[in-house]
Amino acid sequence: DAGITQSPRHKVTETGTPVTLRCHQTENHRYMYWYRQDPGHGLRLIHYSYGVKDTDKGEVSDGYSVSRSKTEDFLLTLESATSSQTSVYFCAISQREVGNSPLHFGNGTRLTVT
Amino acid sequence: TQLLEQSPQFLSIQEGENLTVYCNSSSVFSSLQWYRQEPGEGPVLLVTVVTGGEVKKLKRLTFQFGDARKDSSLHITAAQPGDTGLYLCAGHRNRDDKIIFGKGTRLHILP
């Protein structure tokens, strides 16, 4: 299994509070991704990174920001959490650019915004 | 608009039966991947298909990529309770370099 650790695994927070989710990899893969998974929507890309300090938006990036200061860490921040951001968040990594390399996923963070 | 339609959404069958799940689109994909996801875990890659008409086998699982690279199927022979899970297809669309995920087929094999 690819070495991907997401933390925390579960979090409950209140509307309006900032939240940071962490993804840590030990594979030295260049590409890292944040997805959210919701019933009826499947997996949707939030942001991705193609190298240290190189990030770009996915299809559902509003309300989220990311940072990648080291190869191994990719942080997802909800600046002011809303109930619509209640979801399961998955980090994924790939060795090469998307389409040329499979995605390896972490085990997810279940976030509840009350 | 759902760009990758998976069917059926849910399937519950008895152990030992055969089944097929489908992944269809109007878009052409340069490659298509199938993942399986179990509760509380992330998706795990089963297979990648890249050539139109390609067939790949993984023990009792047979994956096929359509000739036009717009659709794919997963056939399971003699299903077992261990096959239970959410099956996701994901296509890589060349024209905009995006990975598109289907919503998944939730499979439950009854012992």
GROMACS .gro file of C-alpha atoms in nm:
model
  225
    1ASP     CA    1   0.000   0.000   0.000
    2ALA     CA    2   0.117   0.350  -0.081
    3GLY     CA    3   0.230   0.537   0.229
    4ILE     CA    4  -0.038   0.802   0.264
    5THR     CA    5  -0.156   0.925   0.601
    6GLN     CA    6  -0.445   1.163   0.646
    7SER     CA    7  -0.507   1.346   0.972
    8PRO     CA    8  -0.731   1.378   1.151
    9ARG     CA    9  -0.948   1.079   1.051
   10HIS     CA   10  -1.256   1.239   1.201
   11LYS     CA   11  -1.339   1.596   1.293
   12VAL     CA   12  -1.647   1.781   1.409
   13THR     CA   13  -1.634   2.159   1.390
   14GLU     CA   14  -1.868   2.452   1.406
   15THR     CA   15  -1.976   2.674   1.119
   16GLY     CA   16  -1.740   2.964   1.068
   17THR     CA   17  -1.431   2.804   1.220
   18PRO     CA   18  -1.113   2.739   1.021
   19VAL     CA   19  -1.014   2.378   0.964
   20THR     CA   20  -0.693   2.228   0.825
   21LEU     CA   21  -0.663   1.873   0.701
   22ARG     CA   22  -0.324   1.717   0.648
   23CYS     CA   23  -0.200   1.464   0.397
   24HIS     CA   24   0.143   1.311   0.444
   25GLN     CA   25   0.309   1.076   0.194
   26THR     CA   26   0.626   0.871   0.216
   27GLU     CA   27   0.641   0.778  -0.155
   28ASN     CA   28   0.811   1.095  -0.282
   29HIS     CA   29   0.542   1.129  -0.550
   30ARG     CA   30   0.528   1.460  -0.729
   31TYR     CA   31   0.152   1.491  -0.768
   32MET     CA   32  -0.094   1.523  -0.481
   33TYR     CA   33  -0.470   1.578  -0.487
   34TRP     CA   34  -0.757   1.660  -0.256
   35TYR     CA   35  -1.100   1.514  -0.335
   36ARG     CA   36  -1.431   1.523  -0.154
   37GLN     CA   37  -1.678   1.236  -0.172
   38ASP     CA   38  -2.048   1.295  -0.124
   39PRO     CA   39  -2.352   1.073  -0.182
   40GLY     CA   40  -2.497   1.143  -0.524
   41HIS     CA   41  -2.186   1.325  -0.643
   42GLY     CA   42  -1.904   1.077  -0.631
   43LEU     CA   43  -1.546   1.197  -0.606
   44ARG     CA   44  -1.483   1.560  -0.698
   45LEU     CA   45  -1.145   1.728  -0.725
   46ILE     CA   46  -1.090   2.028  -0.496
   47HIS     CA   47  -0.726   2.123  -0.555
   48TYR     CA   48  -0.413   1.952  -0.672
   49SER     CA   49  -0.039   2.004  -0.661
   50TYR     CA   50   0.224   1.923  -0.921
   51GLY     CA   51   0.522   2.009  -0.706
   52VAL     CA   52   0.636   2.205  -0.403
   53LYS     CA   53   0.454   2.538  -0.399
   54ASP     CA   54   0.283   2.453  -0.730
   55THR     CA   55  -0.091   2.413  -0.691
   56ASP     CA   56  -0.402   2.458  -0.901
   57LYS     CA   57  -0.779   2.454  -0.861
   58GLY     CA   58  -1.007   2.163  -0.926
   59GLU     CA   59  -1.376   2.164  -1.004
   60VAL     CA   60  -1.502   2.248  -0.652
   61SER     CA   61  -1.233   2.480  -0.512
   62ASP     CA   62  -1.451   2.761  -0.371
   63GLY     CA   63  -1.408   2.792   0.006
   64TYR     CA   64  -1.087   2.587   0.010
   65SER     CA   65  -0.719   2.669  -0.006
   66VAL     CA   66  -0.413   2.445  -0.015
   67SER     CA   67  -0.045   2.463   0.055
   68ARG     CA   68   0.250   2.241  -0.026
   69SER     CA   69   0.573   2.355   0.135
   70LYS     CA   70   0.734   2.010   0.125
   71THR     CA   71   0.706   1.720  -0.116
   72GLU     CA   72   0.556   1.497   0.149
   73ASP     CA   73   0.286   1.727   0.289
   74PHE     CA   74  -0.025   1.872   0.127
   75LEU     CA   75  -0.258   2.075   0.347
   76LEU     CA   76  -0.622   2.155   0.278
   77THR     CA   77  -0.770   2.453   0.464
   78LEU     CA   78  -1.132   2.552   0.500
   79GLU     CA   79  -1.101   2.919   0.590
   80SER     CA   80  -1.451   2.941   0.739
   81ALA     CA   81  -1.627   2.607   0.746
   82THR     CA   82  -1.987   2.580   0.624
   83SER     CA   83  -2.237   2.297   0.656
   84SER     CA   84  -2.208   2.230   0.282
   85GLN     CA   85  -1.847   2.131   0.344
   86THR     CA   86  -1.955   1.835   0.556
   87SER     CA   87  -1.805   1.549   0.358
   88VAL     CA   88  -1.543   1.279   0.344
   89TYR     CA   89  -1.214   1.419   0.217
   90PHE     CA   90  -0.960   1.203   0.040
   91CYS     CA   91  -0.602   1.278  -0.041
   92ALA     CA   92  -0.446   1.101  -0.339
   93ILE     CA   93  -0.098   1.086  -0.487
   94SER     CA   94   0.041   0.986  -0.824
   95GLN     CA   95   0.389   0.939  -0.956
   96ARG     CA   96   0.328   1.104  -1.292
   97GLU     CA   97   0.071   1.343  -1.424
   98VAL     CA   98  -0.291   1.244  -1.420
   99GLY     CA   99  -0.386   0.993  -1.685
  100ASN     CA  100  -0.039   0.845  -1.705
  101SER     CA  101  -0.026   0.709  -1.354
  102PRO     CA  102  -0.285   0.562  -1.118
  103LEU     CA  103  -0.408   0.745  -0.812
  104HIS     CA  104  -0.328   0.609  -0.467
  105PHE     CA  105  -0.571   0.726  -0.203
  106GLY     CA  106  -0.548   0.778   0.169
  107ASN     CA  107  -0.819   0.647   0.399
  108GLY     CA  108  -1.003   0.975   0.423
  109THR     CA  109  -1.105   1.235   0.678
  110ARG     CA  110  -1.470   1.252   0.777
  111LEU     CA  111  -1.553   1.616   0.847
  112THR     CA  112  -1.879   1.727   1.003
  113VAL     CA  113  -1.963   2.097   1.018
  114THR     CA  114  -2.242   2.172   1.264
  115THR     CA  115  -2.437   1.666  -1.612
  116GLN     CA  116  -2.279   1.340  -1.507
  117LEU     CA  117  -2.006   1.272  -1.761
  118LEU     CA  118  -1.949   0.911  -1.657
  119GLU     CA  119  -2.265   0.713  -1.588
  120GLN     CA  120  -2.232   0.397  -1.387
  121SER     CA  121  -2.505   0.136  -1.376
  122PRO     CA  122  -2.656  -0.009  -1.182
  123GLN     CA  123  -2.618   0.221  -0.882
  124PHE     CA  124  -2.688  -0.066  -0.642
  125LEU     CA  125  -2.669  -0.441  -0.687
  126SER     CA  126  -2.737  -0.712  -0.432
  127ILE     CA  127  -2.692  -1.071  -0.545
  128GLN     CA  128  -2.628  -1.415  -0.402
  129GLU     CA  129  -2.284  -1.564  -0.368
  130GLY     CA  130  -2.192  -1.765  -0.678
  131GLU     CA  131  -2.386  -1.554  -0.926
  132ASN     CA  132  -2.232  -1.359  -1.213
  133LEU     CA  133  -2.275  -0.987  -1.262
  134THR     CA  134  -2.177  -0.702  -1.491
  135VAL     CA  135  -2.152  -0.333  -1.410
  136TYR     CA  136  -2.121  -0.061  -1.669
  137CYS     CA  137  -1.949   0.271  -1.711
  138ASN     CA  138  -2.073   0.485  -2.002
  139SER     CA  139  -1.996   0.827  -2.143
  140SER     CA  140  -2.033   1.040  -2.453
  141SER     CA  141  -1.671   1.150  -2.407
  142VAL     CA  142  -1.367   0.971  -2.540
  143PHE     CA  143  -1.107   0.874  -2.281
  144SER     CA  144  -0.740   0.803  -2.330
  145SER     CA  145  -0.752   0.560  -2.040
  146LEU     CA  146  -1.002   0.431  -1.791
  147GLN     CA  147  -0.946   0.297  -1.444
  148TRP     CA  148  -1.157   0.086  -1.211
  149TYR     CA  149  -1.128   0.122  -0.835
  150ARG     CA  150  -1.287  -0.063  -0.545
  151GLN     CA  151  -1.363   0.113  -0.219
  152GLU     CA  152  -1.451  -0.050   0.111
  153PRO     CA  153  -1.621   0.131   0.403
  154GLY     CA  154  -1.386   0.364   0.591
  155GLU     CA  155  -1.112   0.332   0.331
  156GLY     CA  156  -0.999   0.508   0.017
  157PRO     CA  157  -1.047   0.368  -0.334
  158VAL     CA  158  -0.794   0.110  -0.445
  159LEU     CA  159  -0.697   0.069  -0.808
  160LEU     CA  160  -0.803  -0.258  -0.971
  161VAL     CA  161  -0.704  -0.203  -1.333
  162THR     CA  162  -0.623   0.052  -1.602
  163VAL     CA  163  -0.733   0.001  -1.963
  164VAL     CA  164  -0.590   0.217  -2.240
  165THR     CA  165  -0.663   0.056  -2.578
  166GLY     CA  166  -1.005   0.043  -2.744
  167GLY     CA  167  -1.138  -0.313  -2.724
  168GLU     CA  168  -0.888  -0.410  -2.457
  169VAL     CA  169  -0.984  -0.689  -2.218
  170LYS     CA  170  -0.803  -0.745  -1.889
  171LYS     CA  171  -0.860  -1.019  -1.637
  172LEU     CA  172  -0.790  -1.012  -1.267
  173LYS     CA  173  -0.882  -1.355  -1.127
  174ARG     CA  174  -1.266  -1.363  -1.143
  175LEU     CA  175  -1.291  -1.001  -1.264
  176THR     CA  176  -1.293  -0.919  -1.636
  177PHE     CA  177  -1.261  -0.559  -1.752
  178GLN     CA  178  -1.335  -0.440  -2.103
  179PHE     CA  179  -1.275  -0.102  -2.267
  180GLY     CA  180  -1.514  -0.017  -2.549
  181ASP     CA  181  -1.383   0.002  -2.905
  182ALA     CA  182  -1.454   0.375  -2.919
  183ARG     CA  183  -1.302   0.429  -2.571
  184LYS     CA  184  -1.626   0.582  -2.441
  185ASP     CA  185  -1.741   0.298  -2.218
  186SER     CA  186  -1.623   0.010  -2.006
  187SER     CA  187  -1.761  -0.290  -1.824
  188LEU     CA  188  -1.663  -0.499  -1.526
  189HIS     CA  189  -1.781  -0.860  -1.515
  190ILE     CA  190  -1.749  -1.069  -1.201
  191THR     CA  191  -1.779  -1.445  -1.224
  192ALA     CA  192  -1.900  -1.647  -0.926
  193ALA     CA  193  -1.925  -1.348  -0.694
  194GLN     CA  194  -1.804  -1.389  -0.337
  195PRO     CA  195  -1.883  -1.189  -0.021
  196GLY     CA  196  -1.532  -1.045  -0.039
  197ASP     CA  197  -1.630  -0.869  -0.364
  198THR     CA  198  -1.869  -0.647  -0.168
  199GLY     CA  199  -1.783  -0.280  -0.203
  200LEU     CA  200  -1.821   0.038  -0.405
  201TYR     CA  201  -1.685   0.008  -0.759
  202LEU     CA  202  -1.577   0.332  -0.923
  203CYS     CA  203  -1.473   0.398  -1.280
  204ALA     CA  204  -1.256   0.697  -1.368
  205GLY     CA  205  -1.169   0.817  -1.716
  206HIS     CA  206  -0.886   1.039  -1.828
  207ARG     CA  207  -1.010   1.287  -2.084
  208ASN     CA  208  -0.730   1.405  -2.311
  209ARG     CA  209  -0.890   1.723  -2.441
  210ASP     CA  210  -0.879   1.894  -2.101
  211ASP     CA  211  -0.647   1.657  -1.912
  212LYS     CA  212  -0.907   1.578  -1.649
  213ILE     CA  213  -0.987   1.263  -1.454
  214ILE     CA  214  -1.364   1.214  -1.436
  215PHE     CA  215  -1.508   0.979  -1.174
  216GLY     CA  216  -1.840   0.800  -1.198
  217LYS     CA  217  -2.067   0.796  -0.894
  218GLY     CA  218  -2.006   0.427  -0.841
  219THR     CA  219  -2.188   0.096  -0.820
  220ARG     CA  220  -2.248  -0.033  -0.470
  221LEU     CA  221  -2.225  -0.411  -0.478
  222HIS     CA  222  -2.341  -0.640  -0.200
  223ILE     CA  223  -2.280  -1.013  -0.224
  224LEU     CA  224  -2.500  -1.217   0.006
  225PRO     CA  225  -2.348  -1.533   0.157
   0.00000   0.00000   0.00000
